[in-house]
Tab-separated table of C-alpha atoms and ligand atoms in Angstrom:
chain	number	residue	atom	x	y	z
T	1	MET	CA	-25.924	10.637	-16.717
T	2	GLU	CA	-26.336	11.609	-13.101
T	3	ILE	CA	-28.189	10.036	-10.217
T	4	ASN	CA	-30.985	8.383	-12.094
T	5	SER	CA	-33.235	6.857	-9.523
T	6	ASN	CA	-36.570	8.546	-10.074
T	7	HIS	CA	-38.683	6.143	-8.073
T	8	SER	CA	-38.861	6.161	-4.264
T	9	TRP	CA	-37.506	3.250	-2.402
T	10	ALA	CA	-37.945	2.052	1.138
T	11	GLU	CA	-36.153	-0.622	3.077
T	12	PRO	CA	-37.529	-4.082	2.226
T	13	PHE	CA	-37.183	-5.083	5.881
T	14	LYS	CA	-38.272	-3.990	9.317
T	15	ILE	CA	-36.104	-3.702	12.413
T	16	LYS	CA	-36.288	-6.421	15.068
T	17	MET	CA	-33.276	-5.566	17.229
T	18	VAL	CA	-31.363	-2.347	17.709
T	19	GLU	CA	-27.783	-1.549	18.650
T	20	LEU	CA	-27.389	1.563	20.779
T	21	LEU	CA	-24.897	4.199	19.656
T	22	ASN	CA	-22.523	6.324	21.722
T	23	MET	CA	-22.770	10.062	21.407
T	24	THR	CA	-19.614	12.138	21.954
T	25	THR	CA	-18.858	15.841	22.479
T	26	PRO	CA	-16.662	17.961	20.162
T	27	ALA	CA	-13.975	18.139	22.869
T	28	GLN	CA	-13.909	14.340	23.210
T	29	ARG	CA	-13.648	13.876	19.455
T	30	LYS	CA	-10.822	16.365	19.123
T	31	LYS	CA	-8.865	14.365	21.705
T	32	LYS	CA	-9.733	10.945	20.269
T	33	ILE	CA	-8.719	11.744	16.696
T	34	LYS	CA	-5.434	13.229	17.885
T	35	GLU	CA	-4.738	10.062	19.901
T	36	ALA	CA	-5.553	8.035	16.780
T	37	GLY	CA	-2.814	9.855	14.852
T	38	TYR	CA	-5.493	11.423	12.614
T	39	ASN	CA	-6.101	8.007	11.103
T	40	THR	CA	-9.757	6.955	11.312
T	41	PHE	CA	-8.651	3.297	11.239
T	42	LEU	CA	-7.069	3.816	14.656
T	43	LEU	CA	-10.210	5.131	16.376
T	44	ARG	CA	-12.098	2.871	18.750
T	45	SER	CA	-15.561	2.133	17.439
T	46	ARG	CA	-17.156	3.171	20.733
T	47	ASP	CA	-15.993	6.720	19.967
T	48	VAL	CA	-17.742	6.689	16.578
T	49	TYR	CA	-21.361	7.761	16.106
T	50	ILE	CA	-22.119	6.799	12.491
T	51	ASP	CA	-19.534	4.394	11.160
T	52	LEU	CA	-19.044	4.755	7.408
T	53	LEU	CA	-15.444	3.578	7.383
T	54	THR	CA	-16.262	0.620	5.209
T	55	ASP	CA	-19.047	-1.601	3.944
T	56	SER	CA	-16.810	-4.582	4.640
T	57	GLY	CA	-18.146	-7.014	7.215
T	58	THR	CA	-20.352	-4.285	8.639
T	59	ASN	CA	-23.618	-5.577	7.167
T	60	ALA	CA	-26.713	-6.359	9.208
T	61	MET	CA	-27.637	-10.010	8.808
T	62	SER	CA	-31.250	-11.074	8.368
T	63	ASP	CA	-33.242	-13.187	10.828
T	64	ARG	CA	-32.759	-16.104	8.406
T	65	GLN	CA	-29.002	-15.691	8.476
T	66	TRP	CA	-29.004	-15.542	12.275
T	67	ALA	CA	-31.149	-18.665	12.326
T	68	GLY	CA	-28.645	-20.217	9.913
T	69	LEU	CA	-25.892	-19.717	12.485
T	70	MET	CA	-27.713	-22.178	14.732
T	71	LEU	CA	-27.468	-24.765	11.981
T	72	GLY	CA	-23.665	-24.593	12.055
T	73	ASP	CA	-22.205	-28.044	11.470
T	74	GLU	CA	-18.840	-27.600	13.142
T	75	ALA	CA	-17.294	-30.770	11.786
T	76	TYR	CA	-13.637	-30.414	10.865
T	77	ALA	CA	-14.227	-32.109	7.530
T	78	GLY	CA	-17.206	-32.192	5.173
T	79	SER	CA	-19.413	-29.755	7.078
T	80	GLU	CA	-22.975	-29.656	5.768
T	81	ASN	CA	-22.700	-25.870	5.594
T	82	PHE	CA	-19.846	-26.121	3.078
T	83	TYR	CA	-22.178	-27.978	0.724
T	84	HIS	CA	-24.845	-25.292	1.169
T	85	LEU	CA	-22.239	-22.683	0.265
T	86	GLU	CA	-21.099	-24.706	-2.715
T	87	SER	CA	-24.688	-25.012	-3.984
T	88	ALA	CA	-25.280	-21.279	-3.585
T	89	VAL	CA	-22.104	-20.484	-5.553
T	90	ARG	CA	-23.006	-22.978	-8.285
T	91	GLU	CA	-26.624	-21.891	-8.604
T	92	CYS	CA	-26.229	-18.126	-8.202
T	93	TYR	CA	-22.848	-17.543	-9.842
T	94	GLY	CA	-22.419	-20.599	-12.037
T	95	TYR	CA	-18.872	-21.508	-10.982
T	96	LYS	CA	-18.151	-25.221	-10.600
T	97	TYR	CA	-15.739	-25.282	-7.683
T	98	VAL	CA	-15.435	-23.236	-4.516
T	99	VAL	CA	-12.669	-22.981	-1.924
T	100	PRO	CA	-13.803	-21.116	1.196
T	101	THR	CA	-11.322	-18.630	2.706
T	102	HIS	CA	-11.285	-16.501	5.846
T	103	GLN	CA	-11.972	-13.419	3.714
T	104	GLY	CA	-11.316	-12.037	0.238
T	105	ARG	CA	-7.556	-11.609	0.598
T	106	GLY	CA	-7.230	-15.287	1.524
T	107	ALA	CA	-8.647	-16.118	-1.898
T	108	GLU	CA	-6.346	-13.540	-3.520
T	109	ASN	CA	-3.355	-15.185	-1.872
T	110	LEU	CA	-4.284	-18.665	-3.127
T	111	LEU	CA	-5.044	-17.420	-6.621
T	112	SER	CA	-1.847	-15.357	-6.895
T	113	LYS	CA	0.252	-18.250	-5.687
T	114	ILE	CA	-1.151	-20.731	-8.209
T	115	LEU	CA	-1.344	-18.527	-11.276
T	116	ILE	CA	1.471	-15.966	-11.052
T	117	LYS	CA	5.144	-16.632	-11.863
T	118	PRO	CA	7.835	-14.025	-11.027
T	119	GLY	CA	7.893	-11.360	-13.746
T	120	ASP	CA	4.304	-11.986	-14.891
T	121	ILE	CA	2.079	-9.067	-15.819
T	122	ILE	CA	-1.366	-8.801	-14.196
T	123	PRO	CA	-3.614	-6.263	-15.907
T	124	GLY	CA	-6.549	-4.983	-13.885
T	125	ASN	CA	-9.291	-2.345	-14.090
T	126	MET	CA	-7.625	-0.196	-11.443
T	127	TYR	CA	-5.829	-1.722	-8.512
T	128	PHE	CA	-7.275	-2.831	-5.204
T	129	THR	CA	-4.949	-2.636	-2.196
T	130	THR	CA	-4.852	-6.268	-1.024
T	131	THR	CA	-5.278	-7.664	-4.537
T	132	ARG	CA	-2.265	-5.829	-5.918
T	133	LEU	CA	-0.158	-6.654	-2.882
T	134	HIS	CA	-0.790	-10.399	-3.254
T	135	GLN	CA	0.025	-10.150	-6.966
T	136	GLU	CA	3.285	-8.396	-6.108
T	137	LEU	CA	4.170	-10.809	-3.305
T	138	ALA	CA	3.811	-13.626	-5.856
T	139	GLY	CA	6.254	-11.808	-8.165
T	140	GLY	CA	3.677	-10.263	-10.502
T	141	ILE	CA	3.516	-6.695	-11.788
T	142	PHE	CA	0.171	-4.910	-11.871
T	143	HIS	CA	-0.809	-2.798	-14.897
T	144	ASP	CA	-3.848	-0.521	-14.922
T	145	ILE	CA	-6.137	-1.078	-17.927
T	146	ILE	CA	-9.168	0.906	-16.838
T	147	ILE	CA	-10.513	3.572	-19.226
T	148	ASP	CA	-8.996	7.036	-18.709
T	149	GLU	CA	-12.397	8.450	-17.761
T	150	ALA	CA	-12.192	6.505	-14.476
T	151	HIS	CA	-9.338	8.702	-13.293
T	152	ASP	CA	-11.408	11.861	-13.767
T	153	SER	CA	-13.741	12.357	-10.813
T	154	GLN	CA	-16.130	14.558	-12.790
T	155	ASN	CA	-16.481	12.514	-15.953
T	156	PRO	CA	-20.103	11.285	-16.108
T	157	HIS	CA	-19.337	8.078	-18.061
T	158	PRO	CA	-21.982	5.486	-16.983
T	159	PHE	CA	-19.456	2.630	-16.862
T	160	LYS	CA	-16.255	4.028	-15.443
T	161	GLY	CA	-15.213	0.494	-14.442
T	162	ASN	CA	-14.772	-0.420	-18.124
T	163	VAL	CA	-11.522	-1.734	-19.515
T	164	ASP	CA	-9.692	0.069	-22.320
T	165	LEU	CA	-9.176	-2.767	-24.812
T	166	ASN	CA	-6.334	-0.861	-26.502
T	167	LYS	CA	-4.414	-0.862	-23.237
T	168	VAL	CA	-4.883	-4.643	-22.991
T	169	GLU	CA	-3.747	-5.183	-26.549
T	170	ALA	CA	-0.701	-2.968	-26.014
T	171	LEU	CA	0.313	-5.064	-22.981
T	172	ILE	CA	-0.130	-8.303	-24.921
T	173	LYS	CA	2.021	-6.905	-27.760
T	174	LYS	CA	4.699	-5.623	-25.423
T	175	PHE	CA	5.043	-8.600	-23.084
T	176	GLY	CA	3.487	-11.503	-25.007
T	177	PRO	CA	0.406	-13.465	-23.930
T	178	GLU	CA	2.513	-16.087	-22.126
T	179	LYS	CA	3.544	-13.396	-19.600
T	180	ILE	CA	-0.089	-12.615	-18.751
T	181	PRO	CA	-1.671	-15.454	-16.763
T	182	TYR	CA	-4.965	-13.667	-16.284
T	183	LEU	CA	-6.770	-10.345	-16.234
T	184	CYS	CA	-8.097	-9.321	-12.844
T	185	ILE	CA	-11.457	-7.679	-13.485
T	186	ALA	CA	-13.337	-5.985	-10.657
T	187	THR	CA	-17.059	-5.347	-10.565
T	188	THR	CA	-18.053	-1.878	-9.292
T	189	VAL	CA	-14.443	-0.762	-9.060
T	190	ASN	CA	-13.855	0.238	-5.469
T	191	MET	CA	-10.906	2.589	-5.995
T	192	ALA	CA	-12.647	4.420	-8.852
T	193	GLY	CA	-15.555	5.276	-6.577
T	194	GLY	CA	-17.679	2.141	-6.908
T	195	GLN	CA	-17.991	2.396	-10.687
T	196	PRO	CA	-19.511	-0.476	-12.706
T	197	ILE	CA	-18.240	-2.332	-15.751
T	198	SER	CA	-20.711	-2.942	-18.596
T	199	LEU	CA	-21.589	-6.363	-19.948
T	200	LYS	CA	-20.722	-5.195	-23.432
T	201	ASN	CA	-17.217	-4.281	-22.314
T	202	LEU	CA	-16.804	-7.605	-20.534
T	203	LYS	CA	-18.004	-9.491	-23.627
T	204	ASP	CA	-15.559	-7.613	-25.867
T	205	LEU	CA	-12.793	-8.274	-23.396
T	206	ARG	CA	-13.651	-11.974	-23.319
T	207	LYS	CA	-13.426	-12.153	-27.103
T	208	LEU	CA	-10.065	-10.427	-27.127
T	209	THR	CA	-8.487	-12.486	-24.343
T	210	GLN	CA	-9.807	-15.816	-25.627
T	211	LYS	CA	-7.932	-15.153	-28.842
T	212	TYR	CA	-4.703	-15.251	-26.810
T	213	GLY	CA	-5.740	-17.912	-24.290
T	214	ILE	CA	-5.668	-15.450	-21.380
T	215	LYS	CA	-8.035	-16.085	-18.469
T	216	ILE	CA	-10.343	-13.575	-16.832
T	217	ILE	CA	-10.610	-13.759	-13.054
T	218	LEU	CA	-13.366	-11.664	-11.557
T	219	ASP	CA	-13.051	-9.752	-8.327
T	220	MET	CA	-16.727	-10.432	-7.660
T	221	THR	CA	-16.861	-8.709	-4.275
T	222	ARG	CA	-19.648	-6.359	-5.417
T	223	VAL	CA	-21.000	-8.196	-8.439
T	224	ALA	CA	-24.681	-7.764	-7.496
T	225	GLU	CA	-24.218	-4.012	-7.128
T	226	ASN	CA	-22.607	-3.952	-10.552
T	227	ALA	CA	-25.588	-5.874	-11.938
T	228	TRP	CA	-27.944	-3.227	-10.559
T	229	PHE	CA	-26.146	-0.540	-12.588
T	230	ILE	CA	-26.281	-2.699	-15.708
T	231	LYS	CA	-30.029	-3.093	-15.228
T	232	GLN	CA	-30.390	0.694	-14.842
T	233	ARG	CA	-28.024	1.857	-17.553
T	234	GLU	CA	-27.167	-0.743	-20.164
T	235	PRO	CA	-29.458	-1.102	-23.188
T	236	GLY	CA	-31.219	-4.481	-23.234
T	237	TYR	CA	-31.123	-5.259	-19.503
T	238	LYS	CA	-34.061	-3.276	-18.125
T	239	ASN	CA	-36.286	-6.322	-17.915
T	240	LYS	CA	-33.736	-8.762	-16.562
T	241	ASN	CA	-33.384	-9.272	-12.859
T	242	ILE	CA	-30.247	-8.890	-10.776
T	243	ALA	CA	-29.843	-12.665	-10.451
T	244	GLN	CA	-29.844	-13.158	-14.228
T	245	ILE	CA	-27.364	-10.349	-14.838
T	246	VAL	CA	-25.013	-11.614	-12.128
T	247	LYS	CA	-24.993	-15.042	-13.724
T	248	GLU	CA	-24.263	-13.523	-17.113
T	249	ILE	CA	-21.281	-11.596	-15.713
T	250	CYS	CA	-19.813	-14.689	-14.035
T	251	ASN	CA	-20.311	-16.793	-17.157
T	252	LEU	CA	-17.872	-14.552	-19.029
T	253	THR	CA	-15.040	-15.370	-16.636
T	254	ASP	CA	-12.942	-18.367	-15.573
T	255	GLY	CA	-13.115	-17.876	-11.853
T	256	ALA	CA	-13.455	-15.312	-9.113
T	257	THR	CA	-12.226	-14.114	-5.775
T	258	MET	CA	-14.920	-13.028	-3.370
T	259	SER	CA	-14.969	-11.044	-0.172
T	260	ALA	CA	-18.315	-12.196	1.231
T	261	LYS	CA	-18.095	-9.309	3.696
T	262	LYS	CA	-19.549	-7.010	1.039
T	263	ASP	CA	-22.318	-8.192	-1.318
T	264	ALA	CA	-22.998	-11.444	0.537
T	265	LEU	CA	-24.287	-9.667	3.645
T	266	VAL	CA	-22.151	-11.323	6.301
T	267	ASN	CA	-19.535	-10.136	8.775
T	268	ILE	CA	-16.698	-12.439	7.770
T	269	GLY	CA	-15.764	-14.853	4.985
T	270	GLY	CA	-14.806	-15.204	1.370
T	271	PHE	CA	-14.000	-17.756	-1.277
T	272	LEU	CA	-12.156	-18.578	-4.451
T	273	ALA	CA	-14.383	-19.941	-7.219
T	274	LEU	CA	-13.024	-21.725	-10.272
T	275	ASN	CA	-14.211	-23.682	-13.283
T	276	ASP	CA	-10.989	-25.549	-14.024
T	277	LYS	CA	-10.642	-28.785	-12.080
T	278	LYS	CA	-6.850	-28.811	-12.001
T	279	LEU	CA	-6.634	-25.242	-10.722
T	280	TYR	CA	-9.277	-26.075	-8.144
T	281	GLU	CA	-7.237	-29.027	-6.928
T	282	GLU	CA	-4.100	-26.918	-6.627
T	283	SER	CA	-5.894	-24.167	-4.759
T	284	SER	CA	-7.749	-26.512	-2.414
T	285	ASN	CA	-4.374	-28.038	-1.604
T	286	LEU	CA	-2.809	-24.629	-0.864
T	287	CYS	CA	-5.894	-23.788	1.183
T	288	VAL	CA	-4.788	-26.432	3.668
T	289	VAL	CA	-1.514	-24.516	4.137
T	290	TYR	CA	-2.902	-20.996	4.557
T	291	GLU	CA	-6.561	-21.187	5.544
T	292	GLY	CA	-7.633	-24.613	6.763
T	293	LEU	CA	-9.114	-27.769	5.271
T	294	HIS	CA	-10.766	-27.083	1.885
T	295	THR	CA	-14.259	-27.622	3.318
T	296	TYR	CA	-13.936	-24.799	5.850
T	297	GLY	CA	-11.058	-22.513	4.767
T	298	GLY	CA	-10.712	-20.662	8.055
T	299	LEU	CA	-14.448	-20.269	8.590
T	300	ALA	CA	-16.781	-21.789	11.151
T	301	GLY	CA	-19.542	-23.931	9.662
T	302	ARG	CA	-22.075	-21.357	10.833
T	303	ASP	CA	-20.247	-18.619	8.900
T	304	MET	CA	-20.506	-20.629	5.688
T	305	GLU	CA	-24.230	-21.076	6.306
T	306	ALA	CA	-24.707	-17.323	6.744
T	307	ILE	CA	-22.814	-16.692	3.490
T	308	ALA	CA	-24.915	-19.234	1.593
T	309	ILE	CA	-28.110	-17.500	2.731
T	310	GLY	CA	-26.628	-14.006	2.220
T	311	ILE	CA	-25.659	-14.747	-1.377
T	312	ARG	CA	-29.276	-15.532	-2.213
T	313	GLU	CA	-30.604	-12.470	-0.361
T	314	SER	CA	-28.115	-10.211	-2.136
T	315	LEU	CA	-29.650	-11.048	-5.497
T	316	SER	CA	-33.082	-9.692	-4.623
T	317	ASP	CA	-34.019	-6.690	-6.761
T	318	ASP	CA	-35.837	-5.050	-3.834
T	319	HIS	CA	-32.785	-5.370	-1.639
T	320	MET	CA	-30.544	-3.841	-4.260
T	321	ASP	CA	-32.954	-0.956	-5.021
T	322	ALA	CA	-32.859	0.029	-1.355
T	323	ARG	CA	-29.154	-0.610	-0.956
T	324	ILE	CA	-28.035	1.597	-3.812
T	325	GLY	CA	-31.037	3.920	-3.374
T	326	GLN	CA	-29.634	4.891	0.015
T	327	VAL	CA	-26.196	5.615	-1.439
T	328	LEU	CA	-27.744	7.750	-4.186
T	329	TYR	CA	-29.850	9.591	-1.607
T	330	LEU	CA	-26.728	10.721	0.256
T	331	GLY	CA	-24.910	11.517	-2.989
T	332	ASN	CA	-27.787	13.656	-4.189
T	333	LYS	CA	-27.868	15.661	-0.965
T	334	LEU	CA	-24.150	16.404	-1.125
T	335	ARG	CA	-24.312	17.343	-4.766
T	336	LYS	CA	-27.146	19.784	-4.095
T	337	ALA	CA	-24.924	21.398	-1.455
T	338	ASN	CA	-22.152	21.732	-4.090
T	339	VAL	CA	-19.783	19.413	-2.213
T	340	PRO	CA	-17.392	18.032	-4.861
T	341	ILE	CA	-18.079	14.294	-5.146
T	342	VAL	CA	-17.130	11.642	-7.662
T	343	ARG	CA	-19.739	11.372	-10.382
T	344	PRO	CA	-21.718	9.348	-11.116
T	345	VAL	CA	-22.315	8.195	-7.541
T	346	GLY	CA	-21.107	4.612	-7.152
T	347	GLY	CA	-22.622	1.506	-5.631
T	348	HIS	CA	-21.255	1.220	-2.120
T	349	GLY	CA	-20.573	4.754	-1.110
T	350	VAL	CA	-20.170	8.389	-1.953
T	351	PHE	CA	-16.625	9.538	-2.641
T	352	ILE	CA	-15.622	13.130	-1.922
T	353	ASP	CA	-13.023	14.674	-4.204
T	354	ALA	CA	-10.602	15.915	-1.540
T	355	ARG	CA	-8.374	17.695	-4.078
T	356	LYS	CA	-11.283	19.940	-4.999
T	357	PHE	CA	-12.674	20.138	-1.460
T	358	LEU	CA	-9.299	21.210	0.015
T	359	SER	CA	-7.893	22.798	-3.125
T	360	HIS	CA	-5.412	24.867	-1.095
T	361	LEU	CA	-3.527	21.728	0.045
T	362	LYS	CA	-0.793	19.871	-1.869
T	363	GLN	CA	-1.193	16.109	-2.283
T	364	THR	CA	1.808	15.579	0.025
T	365	GLN	CA	-0.163	17.335	2.773
T	366	PHE	CA	-2.636	14.436	2.588
T	367	PRO	CA	-5.884	16.254	1.753
T	368	ALA	CA	-8.114	13.172	1.948
T	369	GLN	CA	-6.577	12.027	5.221
T	370	THR	CA	-7.093	15.548	6.581
T	371	LEU	CA	-10.694	15.688	5.460
T	372	ALA	CA	-11.615	12.310	6.968
T	373	ALA	CA	-10.171	13.459	10.309
T	374	GLU	CA	-12.079	16.764	10.155
T	375	ILE	CA	-15.388	15.058	9.389
T	376	TYR	CA	-14.905	12.848	12.444
T	377	GLU	CA	-14.085	15.839	14.604
T	378	ASP	CA	-17.194	17.643	13.390
T	379	SER	CA	-19.790	14.965	14.054
T	380	GLY	CA	-18.346	11.575	15.005
T	381	VAL	CA	-18.988	10.269	11.484
T	382	ARG	CA	-16.165	7.942	10.463
T	383	THR	CA	-15.043	7.862	6.818
T	384	MET	CA	-11.703	6.893	5.281
T	385	GLU	CA	-8.929	8.031	2.981
T	386	ARG	CA	-8.589	6.691	-0.555
T	387	GLY	CA	-5.752	8.734	-1.994
T	388	ILE	CA	-2.009	9.037	-1.667
T	389	VAL	CA	-1.840	7.217	1.663
T	390	SER	CA	-3.805	4.220	0.345
T	391	ALA	CA	-1.789	4.175	-2.876
T	392	GLY	CA	1.450	3.457	-0.971
T	393	ARG	CA	4.913	3.520	-2.490
T	394	ASP	CA	6.388	2.215	-5.706
T	395	ALA	CA	7.981	-1.166	-4.938
T	396	GLU	CA	11.101	-0.286	-6.969
T	397	THR	CA	11.790	3.418	-6.462
T	398	GLY	CA	10.315	3.800	-2.962
T	399	GLU	CA	8.572	7.030	-4.058
T	400	HIS	CA	4.937	7.683	-3.162
T	401	HIS	CA	2.461	6.622	-5.815
T	402	TYR	CA	0.613	9.844	-6.715
T	403	PRO	CA	-2.898	8.720	-7.667
T	404	LYS	CA	-5.003	11.123	-9.706
T	405	LEU	CA	-7.910	10.449	-7.403
T	406	GLU	CA	-7.541	11.823	-3.884
T	407	LEU	CA	-10.779	10.754	-2.255
T	408	VAL	CA	-12.593	10.406	1.030
T	409	ARG	CA	-14.820	7.381	0.959
T	410	ILE	CA	-18.150	7.524	2.748
T	411	THR	CA	-19.043	3.871	2.649
T	412	ILE	CA	-22.483	2.672	3.574
T	413	PRO	CA	-22.944	-0.650	5.340
T	414	ARG	CA	-25.836	-2.723	4.033
T	415	ARG	CA	-29.133	-2.653	5.957
T	416	VAL	CA	-27.578	-0.845	8.947
T	417	TYR	CA	-28.401	2.874	8.902
T	418	THR	CA	-31.559	4.821	8.138
T	419	GLN	CA	-32.236	7.781	5.898
T	420	ALA	CA	-32.167	10.041	8.978
T	421	HIS	CA	-28.580	8.954	9.613
T	422	MET	CA	-27.769	9.961	6.042
T	423	ASP	CA	-29.243	13.432	6.711
T	424	VAL	CA	-26.914	13.857	9.704
T	425	VAL	CA	-23.934	12.786	7.612
T	426	ALA	CA	-24.764	15.231	4.831
T	427	GLU	CA	-25.231	18.124	7.266
T	428	SER	CA	-21.877	17.438	8.895
T	429	ILE	CA	-20.016	17.326	5.602
T	430	GLU	CA	-21.699	20.552	4.491
T	431	ASN	CA	-20.523	22.138	7.725
T	432	VAL	CA	-16.937	20.976	7.171
T	433	TYR	CA	-17.159	22.289	3.610
T	434	ARG	CA	-18.094	25.736	4.857
T	435	ASN	CA	-15.011	25.725	7.145
T	436	ARG	CA	-12.643	24.137	4.615
T	437	ARG	CA	-10.189	27.067	4.419
T	438	LYS	CA	-9.192	26.523	8.055
T	439	PHE	CA	-7.614	23.110	7.529
T	440	LYS	CA	-3.847	23.002	7.073
T	441	GLY	CA	-3.097	19.378	6.234
T	442	LEU	CA	-1.088	16.645	7.931
T	443	LYS	CA	2.419	15.255	8.182
T	444	MET	CA	3.046	11.505	8.322
T	445	ILE	CA	5.005	10.604	11.451
T	446	TYR	CA	4.777	6.794	11.347
T	447	GLU	CA	4.659	4.703	8.189
T	448	PRO	CA	4.249	0.925	8.331
T	449	ARG	CA	5.737	-1.189	5.571
T	450	TYR	CA	2.603	-2.868	4.186
T	451	LEU	CA	-0.783	-1.300	3.387
T	452	ARG	CA	0.218	1.822	5.260
T	453	PHE	CA	-3.222	3.448	5.273
T	454	PHE	CA	-4.404	1.028	7.947
T	455	GLN	CA	-1.816	1.972	10.568
T	456	ALA	CA	0.000	5.177	9.541
T	457	ARG	CA	0.011	8.041	12.054
T	458	PHE	CA	-0.041	11.760	11.381
T	459	LYS	CA	0.167	15.096	13.106
T	460	LYS	CA	-1.449	18.373	12.181
T	461	LEU	CA	0.642	20.868	10.249
C	501	PLP	C1	-12.648	-5.882	0.355
C	501	PLP	C2	-12.137	-6.147	-0.968
C	501	PLP	C3	-11.180	-7.144	-1.203
C	501	PLP	C4	-10.496	-7.911	-0.077
C	501	PLP	O1	-11.385	-8.620	0.691
C	501	PLP	P1	-11.221	-8.812	2.278
C	501	PLP	O2	-12.403	-9.643	2.630
C	501	PLP	O3	-11.211	-7.471	2.903
C	501	PLP	O4	-9.938	-9.544	2.504
C	501	PLP	C5	-10.810	-7.392	-2.508
C	501	PLP	N1	-11.311	-6.694	-3.531
C	501	PLP	C6	-12.220	-5.714	-3.344
C	501	PLP	C7	-12.757	-4.971	-4.511
C	501	PLP	C8	-12.660	-5.409	-2.069
C	501	PLP	O5	-13.536	-4.412	-1.893
């Protein structure tokens, strides 16, 4: 299965306000990326032309969301906007309780602190950076349970976010169910290239874990995008809408962490959603320590209003057709130019296989980091590394983790760029591909202790 969108799509919106972009010269970019230590996270945004660093918090809000900001009820306690958010979570996702947090990792912190005891095992369908770190900080040990196909960038499996049930069973046998407080299951797995999990797999997983009394906590950051793939690819879902599929996914889990900066079409915010009253009470109590009172969780009232509206907008089928249609459009162009990309193309971006692209470099020469820097130098397009730098070091041995996937992520913000921007991006990457033999890799000269990919600095070899 390849890119399988055979109908045209167009944006289900028109543009009311524009943000002007800065153009730069090749000489300026060469200087700026050097000053940034060849880390695209350390560039100033004014030096970036098309910013595809992340789809996180970079969404364009609708006129309704902007209007919602004016309805901000900035009361310290019991803000009206909290109740709007709570209703949206209950109606759209089906969870009973919601604790707002400043963003997704705030929810991960609360969840990890309430559910994980030192020495616990937390299986997940591939790791996510902040998620795994919070699990580890709470004393837990992450274990990857994603299917092997997910680690192969060319395997065309339609649901590369699926869990290998044998891996789960092996962990339960080895450690015992009492050591596994929950499974952390991500929708459209970010680190695998935005790959979805199927409803069948989630149902099978639910059956298996219920047998042992193990919870499933969803990382629901991109649940609507996952639902779109289920509608496209999974037998029996063609005639359901995104909203129905999303609800079905959530119903198979006990709770969720959410970064509203992705699917929910806002610039900041997140929440923890739970069905169990006791766990909710514990987490709303911890919220007071780390985020703020449980009816604002580090957010302004107006932010909660924008999230409540964004959640509903994110479940529109037209929105999702255009959202993922744009990602597939870029993926298709790159594939036609023979640029090695992760297949099938995922939901929130196109991922370049930097190992194949820069096959003359060793992984310790940071091929993905190198490629992201070269793309910026070529055209001012900002992408990011998802490979050995992002994977960090083993907490015990201090050695690099050596992930199989060494990727550059071209992430597309929602409702922000046009198809013409995507053409420019594709042309630039094709140009870098033609010149690929010239690039010699990087050396890390500064390495921060936590989540090093954000702040590490490099120099050219
Ligand atoms: C972004 C993200 C998070 C963390 O959310 P933040 O809002 O950035 O703190 C967690 N999981 C996944 C899959 C994400 O993409």
